[in-house]
Short mmCIF file of C-alpha atoms and ligand atoms in Angstrom, two decimals:
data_model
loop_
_atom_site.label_atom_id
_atom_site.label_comp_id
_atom_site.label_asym_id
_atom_site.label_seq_id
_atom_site.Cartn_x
_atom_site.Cartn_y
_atom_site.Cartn_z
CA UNK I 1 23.60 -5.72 -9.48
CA UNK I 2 21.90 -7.87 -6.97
CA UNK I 3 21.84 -11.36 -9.17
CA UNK I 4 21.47 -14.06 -6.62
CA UNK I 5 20.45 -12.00 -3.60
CA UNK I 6 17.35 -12.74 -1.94
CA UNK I 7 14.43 -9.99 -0.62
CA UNK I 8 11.50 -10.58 0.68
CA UNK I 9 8.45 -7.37 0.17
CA UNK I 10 5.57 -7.13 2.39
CA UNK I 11 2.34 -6.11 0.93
CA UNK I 12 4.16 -6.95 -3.03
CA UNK I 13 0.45 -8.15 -4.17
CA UNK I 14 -0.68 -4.40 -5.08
CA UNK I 15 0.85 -0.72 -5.39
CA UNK I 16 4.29 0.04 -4.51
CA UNK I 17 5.70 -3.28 -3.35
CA UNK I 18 4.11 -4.78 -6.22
CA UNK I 19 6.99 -1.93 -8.18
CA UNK I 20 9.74 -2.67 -5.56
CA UNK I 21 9.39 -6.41 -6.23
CA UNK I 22 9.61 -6.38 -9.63
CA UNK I 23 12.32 -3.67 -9.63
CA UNK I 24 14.19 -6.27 -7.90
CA UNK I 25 13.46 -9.63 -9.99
CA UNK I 26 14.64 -7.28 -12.90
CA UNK I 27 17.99 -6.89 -10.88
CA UNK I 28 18.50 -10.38 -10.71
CA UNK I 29 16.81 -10.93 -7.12
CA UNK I 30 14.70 -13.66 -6.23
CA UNK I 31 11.60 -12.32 -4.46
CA UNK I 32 9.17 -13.25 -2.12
CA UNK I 33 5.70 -11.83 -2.76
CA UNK I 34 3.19 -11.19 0.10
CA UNK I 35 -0.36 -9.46 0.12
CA UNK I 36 -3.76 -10.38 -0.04
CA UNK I 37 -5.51 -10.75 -3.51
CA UNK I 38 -6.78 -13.58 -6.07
CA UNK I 39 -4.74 -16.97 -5.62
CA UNK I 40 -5.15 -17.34 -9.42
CA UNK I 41 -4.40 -13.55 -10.21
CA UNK I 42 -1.12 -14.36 -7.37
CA UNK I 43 -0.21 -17.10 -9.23
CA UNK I 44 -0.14 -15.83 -12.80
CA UNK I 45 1.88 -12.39 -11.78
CA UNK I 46 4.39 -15.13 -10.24
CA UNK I 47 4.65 -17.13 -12.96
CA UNK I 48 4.68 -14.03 -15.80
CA UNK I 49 7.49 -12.58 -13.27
CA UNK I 50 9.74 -15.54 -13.15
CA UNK I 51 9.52 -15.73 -17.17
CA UNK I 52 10.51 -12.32 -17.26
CA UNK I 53 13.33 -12.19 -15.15
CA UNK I 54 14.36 -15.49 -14.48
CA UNK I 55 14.82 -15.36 -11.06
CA UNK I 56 12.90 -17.54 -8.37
CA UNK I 57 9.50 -15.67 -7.33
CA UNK I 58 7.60 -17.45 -4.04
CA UNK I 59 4.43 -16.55 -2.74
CA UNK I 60 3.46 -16.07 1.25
CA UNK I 61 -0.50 -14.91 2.02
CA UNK I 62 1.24 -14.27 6.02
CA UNK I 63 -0.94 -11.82 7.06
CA UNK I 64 0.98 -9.10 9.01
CA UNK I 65 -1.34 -8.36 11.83
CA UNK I 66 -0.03 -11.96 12.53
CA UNK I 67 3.47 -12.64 14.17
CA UNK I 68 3.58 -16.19 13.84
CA UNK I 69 2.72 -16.00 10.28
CA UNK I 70 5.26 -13.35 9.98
CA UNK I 71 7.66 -15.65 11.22
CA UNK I 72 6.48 -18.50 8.98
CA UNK I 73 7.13 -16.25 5.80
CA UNK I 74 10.96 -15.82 6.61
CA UNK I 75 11.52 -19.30 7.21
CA UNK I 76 9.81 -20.17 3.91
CA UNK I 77 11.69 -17.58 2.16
CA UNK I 78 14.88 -19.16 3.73
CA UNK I 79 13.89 -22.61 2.76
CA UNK I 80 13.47 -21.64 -0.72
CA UNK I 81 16.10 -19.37 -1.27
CA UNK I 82 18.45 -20.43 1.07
CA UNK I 83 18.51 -16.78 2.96
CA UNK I 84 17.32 -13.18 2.92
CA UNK I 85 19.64 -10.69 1.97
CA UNK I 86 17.12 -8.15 1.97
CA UNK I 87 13.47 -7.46 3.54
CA UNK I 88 11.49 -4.71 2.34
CA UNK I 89 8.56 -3.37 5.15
CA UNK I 90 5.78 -2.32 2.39
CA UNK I 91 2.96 -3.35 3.95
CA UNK I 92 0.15 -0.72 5.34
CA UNK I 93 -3.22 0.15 5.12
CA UNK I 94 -5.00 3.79 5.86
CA UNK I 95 -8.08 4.92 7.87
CA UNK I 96 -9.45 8.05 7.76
CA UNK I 97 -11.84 9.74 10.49
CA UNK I 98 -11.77 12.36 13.31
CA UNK I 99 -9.72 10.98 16.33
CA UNK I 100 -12.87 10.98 18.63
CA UNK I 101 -14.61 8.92 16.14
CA UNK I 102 -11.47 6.26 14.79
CA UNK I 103 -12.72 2.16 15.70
CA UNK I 104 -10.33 1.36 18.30
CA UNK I 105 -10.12 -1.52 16.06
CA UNK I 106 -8.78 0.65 12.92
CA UNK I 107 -6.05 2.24 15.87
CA UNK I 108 -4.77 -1.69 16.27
CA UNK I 109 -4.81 -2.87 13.08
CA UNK I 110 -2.75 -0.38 11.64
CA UNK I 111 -0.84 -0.04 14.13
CA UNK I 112 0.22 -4.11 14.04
CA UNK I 113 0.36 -4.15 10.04
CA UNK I 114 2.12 -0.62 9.47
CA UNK I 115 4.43 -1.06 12.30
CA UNK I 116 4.66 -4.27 14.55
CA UNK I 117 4.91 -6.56 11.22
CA UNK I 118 8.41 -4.47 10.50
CA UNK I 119 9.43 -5.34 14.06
CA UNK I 120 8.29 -9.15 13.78
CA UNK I 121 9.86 -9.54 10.32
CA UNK I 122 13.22 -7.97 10.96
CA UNK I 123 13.62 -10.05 14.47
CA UNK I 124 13.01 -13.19 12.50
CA UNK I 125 15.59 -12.38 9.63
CA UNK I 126 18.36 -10.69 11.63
CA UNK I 127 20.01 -13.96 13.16
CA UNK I 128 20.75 -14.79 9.47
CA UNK I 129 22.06 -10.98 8.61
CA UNK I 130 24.27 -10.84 11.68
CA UNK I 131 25.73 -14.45 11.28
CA UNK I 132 26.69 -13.44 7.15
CA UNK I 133 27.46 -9.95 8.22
CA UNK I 134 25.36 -8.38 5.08
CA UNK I 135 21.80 -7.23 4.91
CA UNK I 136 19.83 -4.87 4.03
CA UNK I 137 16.54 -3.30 5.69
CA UNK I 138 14.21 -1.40 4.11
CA UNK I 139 11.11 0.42 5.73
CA UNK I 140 8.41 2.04 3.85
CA UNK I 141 6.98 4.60 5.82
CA UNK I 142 5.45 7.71 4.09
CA UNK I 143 5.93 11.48 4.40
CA UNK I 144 3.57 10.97 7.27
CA UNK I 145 6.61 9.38 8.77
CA UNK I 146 7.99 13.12 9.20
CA UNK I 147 4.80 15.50 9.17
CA UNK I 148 0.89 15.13 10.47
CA UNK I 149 -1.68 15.65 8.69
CA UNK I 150 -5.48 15.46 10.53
CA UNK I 151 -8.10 12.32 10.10
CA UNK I 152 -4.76 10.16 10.47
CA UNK I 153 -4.06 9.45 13.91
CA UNK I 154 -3.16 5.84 13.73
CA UNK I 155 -1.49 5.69 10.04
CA UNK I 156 0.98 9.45 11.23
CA UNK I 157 1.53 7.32 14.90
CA UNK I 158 2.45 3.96 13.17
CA UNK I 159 4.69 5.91 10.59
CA UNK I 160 6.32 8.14 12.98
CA UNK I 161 6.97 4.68 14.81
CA UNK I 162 8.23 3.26 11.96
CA UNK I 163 11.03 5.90 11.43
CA UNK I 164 12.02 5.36 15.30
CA UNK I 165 12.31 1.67 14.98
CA UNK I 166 14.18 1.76 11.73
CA UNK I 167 16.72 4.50 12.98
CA UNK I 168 17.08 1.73 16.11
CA UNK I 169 18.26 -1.29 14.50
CA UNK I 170 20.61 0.77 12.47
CA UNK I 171 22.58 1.68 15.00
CA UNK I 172 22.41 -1.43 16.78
CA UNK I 173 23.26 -3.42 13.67
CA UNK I 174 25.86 -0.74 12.01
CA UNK I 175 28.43 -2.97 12.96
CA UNK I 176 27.48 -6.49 11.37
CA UNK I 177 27.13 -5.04 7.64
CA UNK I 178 23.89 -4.37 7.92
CA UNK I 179 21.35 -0.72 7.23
CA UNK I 180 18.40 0.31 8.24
CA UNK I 181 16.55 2.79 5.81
CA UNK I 182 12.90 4.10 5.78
CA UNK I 183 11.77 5.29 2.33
CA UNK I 184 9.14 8.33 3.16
CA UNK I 185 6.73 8.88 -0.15
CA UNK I 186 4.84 11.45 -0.93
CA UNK I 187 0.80 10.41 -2.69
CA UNK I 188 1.76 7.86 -5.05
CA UNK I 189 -1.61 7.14 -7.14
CA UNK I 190 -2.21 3.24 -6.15
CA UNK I 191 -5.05 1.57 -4.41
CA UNK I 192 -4.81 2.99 -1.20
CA UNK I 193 -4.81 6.03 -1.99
CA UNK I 194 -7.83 5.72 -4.72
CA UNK I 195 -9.55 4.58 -1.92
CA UNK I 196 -8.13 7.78 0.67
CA UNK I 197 -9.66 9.86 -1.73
CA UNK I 198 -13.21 8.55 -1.63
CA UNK I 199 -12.63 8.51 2.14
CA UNK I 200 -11.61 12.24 2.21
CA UNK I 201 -14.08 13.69 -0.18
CA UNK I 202 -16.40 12.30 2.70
CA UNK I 203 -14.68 13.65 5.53
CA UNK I 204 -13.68 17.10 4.13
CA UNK I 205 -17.40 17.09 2.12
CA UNK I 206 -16.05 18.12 -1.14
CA UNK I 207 -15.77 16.49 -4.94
CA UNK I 208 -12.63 13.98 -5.23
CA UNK I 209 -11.07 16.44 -7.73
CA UNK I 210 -10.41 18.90 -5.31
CA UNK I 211 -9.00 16.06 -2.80
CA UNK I 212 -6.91 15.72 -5.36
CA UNK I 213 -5.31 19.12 -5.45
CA UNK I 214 -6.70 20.72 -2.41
CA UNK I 215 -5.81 18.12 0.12
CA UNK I 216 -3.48 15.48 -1.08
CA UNK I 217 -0.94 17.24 -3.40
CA UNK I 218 -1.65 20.63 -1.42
CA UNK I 219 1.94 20.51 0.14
CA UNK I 220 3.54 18.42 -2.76
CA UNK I 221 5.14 21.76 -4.57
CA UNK I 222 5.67 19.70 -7.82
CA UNK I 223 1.56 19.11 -7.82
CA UNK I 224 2.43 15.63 -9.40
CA UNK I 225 1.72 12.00 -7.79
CA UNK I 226 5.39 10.28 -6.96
CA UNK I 227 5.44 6.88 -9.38
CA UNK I 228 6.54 3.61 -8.20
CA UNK I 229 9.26 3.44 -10.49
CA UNK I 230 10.69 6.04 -8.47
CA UNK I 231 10.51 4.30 -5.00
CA UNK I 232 11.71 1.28 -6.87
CA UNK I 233 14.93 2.82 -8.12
CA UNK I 234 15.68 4.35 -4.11
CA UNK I 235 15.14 0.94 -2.57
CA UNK I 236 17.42 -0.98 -4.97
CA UNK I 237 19.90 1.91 -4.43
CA UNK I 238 19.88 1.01 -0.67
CA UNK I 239 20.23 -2.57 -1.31
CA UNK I 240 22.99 -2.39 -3.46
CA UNK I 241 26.89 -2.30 -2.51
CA UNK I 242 26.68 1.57 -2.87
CA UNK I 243 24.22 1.81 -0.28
CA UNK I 244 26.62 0.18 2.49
CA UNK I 245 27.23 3.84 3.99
CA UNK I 246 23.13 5.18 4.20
CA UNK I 247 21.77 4.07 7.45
CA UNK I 248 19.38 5.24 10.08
CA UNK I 249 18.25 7.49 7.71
CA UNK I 250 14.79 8.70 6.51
CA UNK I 251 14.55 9.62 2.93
CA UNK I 252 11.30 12.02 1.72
CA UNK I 253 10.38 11.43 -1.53
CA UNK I 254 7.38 13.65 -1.62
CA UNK I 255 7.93 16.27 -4.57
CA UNK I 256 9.38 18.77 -1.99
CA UNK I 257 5.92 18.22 0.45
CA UNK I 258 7.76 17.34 4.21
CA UNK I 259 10.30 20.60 2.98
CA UNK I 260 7.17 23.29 3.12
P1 NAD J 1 -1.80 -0.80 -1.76
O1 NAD J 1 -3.11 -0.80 -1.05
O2 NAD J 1 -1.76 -0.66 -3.24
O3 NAD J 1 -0.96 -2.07 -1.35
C1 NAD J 1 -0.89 -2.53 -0.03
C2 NAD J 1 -0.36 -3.93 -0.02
O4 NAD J 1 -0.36 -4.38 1.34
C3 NAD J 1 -1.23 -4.92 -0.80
O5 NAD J 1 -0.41 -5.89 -1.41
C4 NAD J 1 -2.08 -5.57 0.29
O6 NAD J 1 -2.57 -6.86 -0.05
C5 NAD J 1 -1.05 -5.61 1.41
N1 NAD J 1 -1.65 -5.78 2.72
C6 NAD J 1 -2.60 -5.05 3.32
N2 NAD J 1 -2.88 -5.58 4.54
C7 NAD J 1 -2.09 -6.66 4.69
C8 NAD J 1 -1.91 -7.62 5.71
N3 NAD J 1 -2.63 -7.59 6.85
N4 NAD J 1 -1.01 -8.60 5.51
C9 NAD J 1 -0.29 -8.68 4.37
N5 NAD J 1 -0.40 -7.78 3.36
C10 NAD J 1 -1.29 -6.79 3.53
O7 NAD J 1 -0.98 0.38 -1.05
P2 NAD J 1 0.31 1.22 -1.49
O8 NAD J 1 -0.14 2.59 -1.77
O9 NAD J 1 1.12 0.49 -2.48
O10 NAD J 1 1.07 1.28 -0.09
C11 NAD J 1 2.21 0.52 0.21
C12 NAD J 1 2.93 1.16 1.38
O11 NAD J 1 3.35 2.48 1.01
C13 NAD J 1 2.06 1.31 2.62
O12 NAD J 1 2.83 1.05 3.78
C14 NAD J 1 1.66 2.77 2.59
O13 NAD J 1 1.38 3.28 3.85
C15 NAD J 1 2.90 3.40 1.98
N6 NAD J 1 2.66 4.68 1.35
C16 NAD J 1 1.79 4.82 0.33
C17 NAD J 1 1.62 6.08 -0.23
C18 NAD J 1 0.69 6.32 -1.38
O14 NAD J 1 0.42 7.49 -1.68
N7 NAD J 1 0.16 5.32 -2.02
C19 NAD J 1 2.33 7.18 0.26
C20 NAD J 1 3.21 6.99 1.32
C21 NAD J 1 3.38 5.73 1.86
#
């Protein structure tokens, strides 16, 4: 379905842009990774994907708190691909602690790598869009995007923001064959949130089981974790030719959580 096309996924080392990556090498796509992690670990997962799906499958360690390496990433991916057809805005990290207490420098880093890196990326890759009138943007914020939820200050502002700037460019891009889309999941069981639950079994002061259930599927009526496969199967969806008419919109995919 998207044989030839060209994404780019932020934060594709780990989790669920590791999923939407693959989901799109398996469609044909050639893929830019990006993330932090093992160069040797990097390297192999490139390799084993580009045996798998035969498809092109480059590497950029940009680091999204950083515009100009931002920047750099979508002129490599042009240079090797010859143009991006479609960026997905995976990247994000989490912090966890009482507002009066959150490191202003927690506040700015999220804020840059949840949210400013899908501002920096899609400036950079729009010229291209607009001038071949097709694209395809892709935002993943989180049901946090649409509800609050307390110890998150920074990570519920950046994905509120995220929502905001996606619904934007839609409009402002409807025009030149291009969408905006944010992709809002509920808990999806990958690193960050392995890590969230450590962090609120310490804030809340009870075991990580009842994290588990208590706090982090507490709204999500189906009690289950969303799996990447899931997200995966949405974002190529939006990419695709049958995804020309969804824009500007936010789409929960939270087990029913945002719908409490
Ligand atoms: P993860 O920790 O498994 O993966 C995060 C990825 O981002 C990794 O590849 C990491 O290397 C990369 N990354 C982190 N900081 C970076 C930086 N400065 N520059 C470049 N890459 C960086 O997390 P995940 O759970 O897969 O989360 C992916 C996205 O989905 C995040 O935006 C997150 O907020 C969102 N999300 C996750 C959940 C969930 O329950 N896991 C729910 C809703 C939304």
């Amino acid at each position: 379905m998207l044989k030839g096309k060209s994404v780019i996924v932020t934060g594709s080392t780990s989790g669920i842009g590791l999923g939407i990556a693959r989901a799109f090498a398996a469609q044909g796509a050639n893929v830019m990774l990006n993330g932090f992690g093992d160069a040797d670990q990097i390297d192999t997962l490139r390799y084993a994907m580009e045996q798998e799906f035969g498809v092109k499958v480059r590497y950029s360690a940009a680091d999204m708190s950083q515009p100009e390496q931002i920047r750099d990433m979508a002129r490599h991916a042009e240079q090797q691909f010859g143009q991006v057809d479609v960026i997905v805005n995976n990247a994000g990290i989490q912090h966890v602690a009482p507002v009066e207490e959150f490191p202003d420098a927690k506040w700015d880093a999220i804020l840059a790598i949840n949210l400013s890196s899908a501002f920096h990326l899609i400036k950079a890759v729009v010229p291209g869009m607009k001038a071949r009138r097709h694209g395809r943007i892709i935002n993943v914020a989180s049901a946090h995007g649409l509800t609050a939820s307390p110890f998150k200050a920074a990570y519920v502002a950046a994905k509120h923001g995220m929502i905001g700037l996606s619904k934007t460019v839609a409009i402002e891009l409807a025009e030149f064959g291009i969408t905006a889309n944010t992709i809002c999941p509920g808990y999806v069981k990958t690193p960050l949130v392995e890590k969230q639950i450590a962090d609120q079994a310490r804030v809340h002061n009870i075991p990580p089981e009842q994290v588990v259930r208590n706090v982090l599927l507490k709204g999500q009526a189906r009690k289950e974790f969303v799996q990447v496969e899931e997200l995966a199967a949405l974002a190529i969806f939006l990419a695709s030719d049958m995804g020309a008419s969804m824009t500007a919109t936010a789409l929960a995919m939270d087990g029913g959580w945002t719908q409490h």
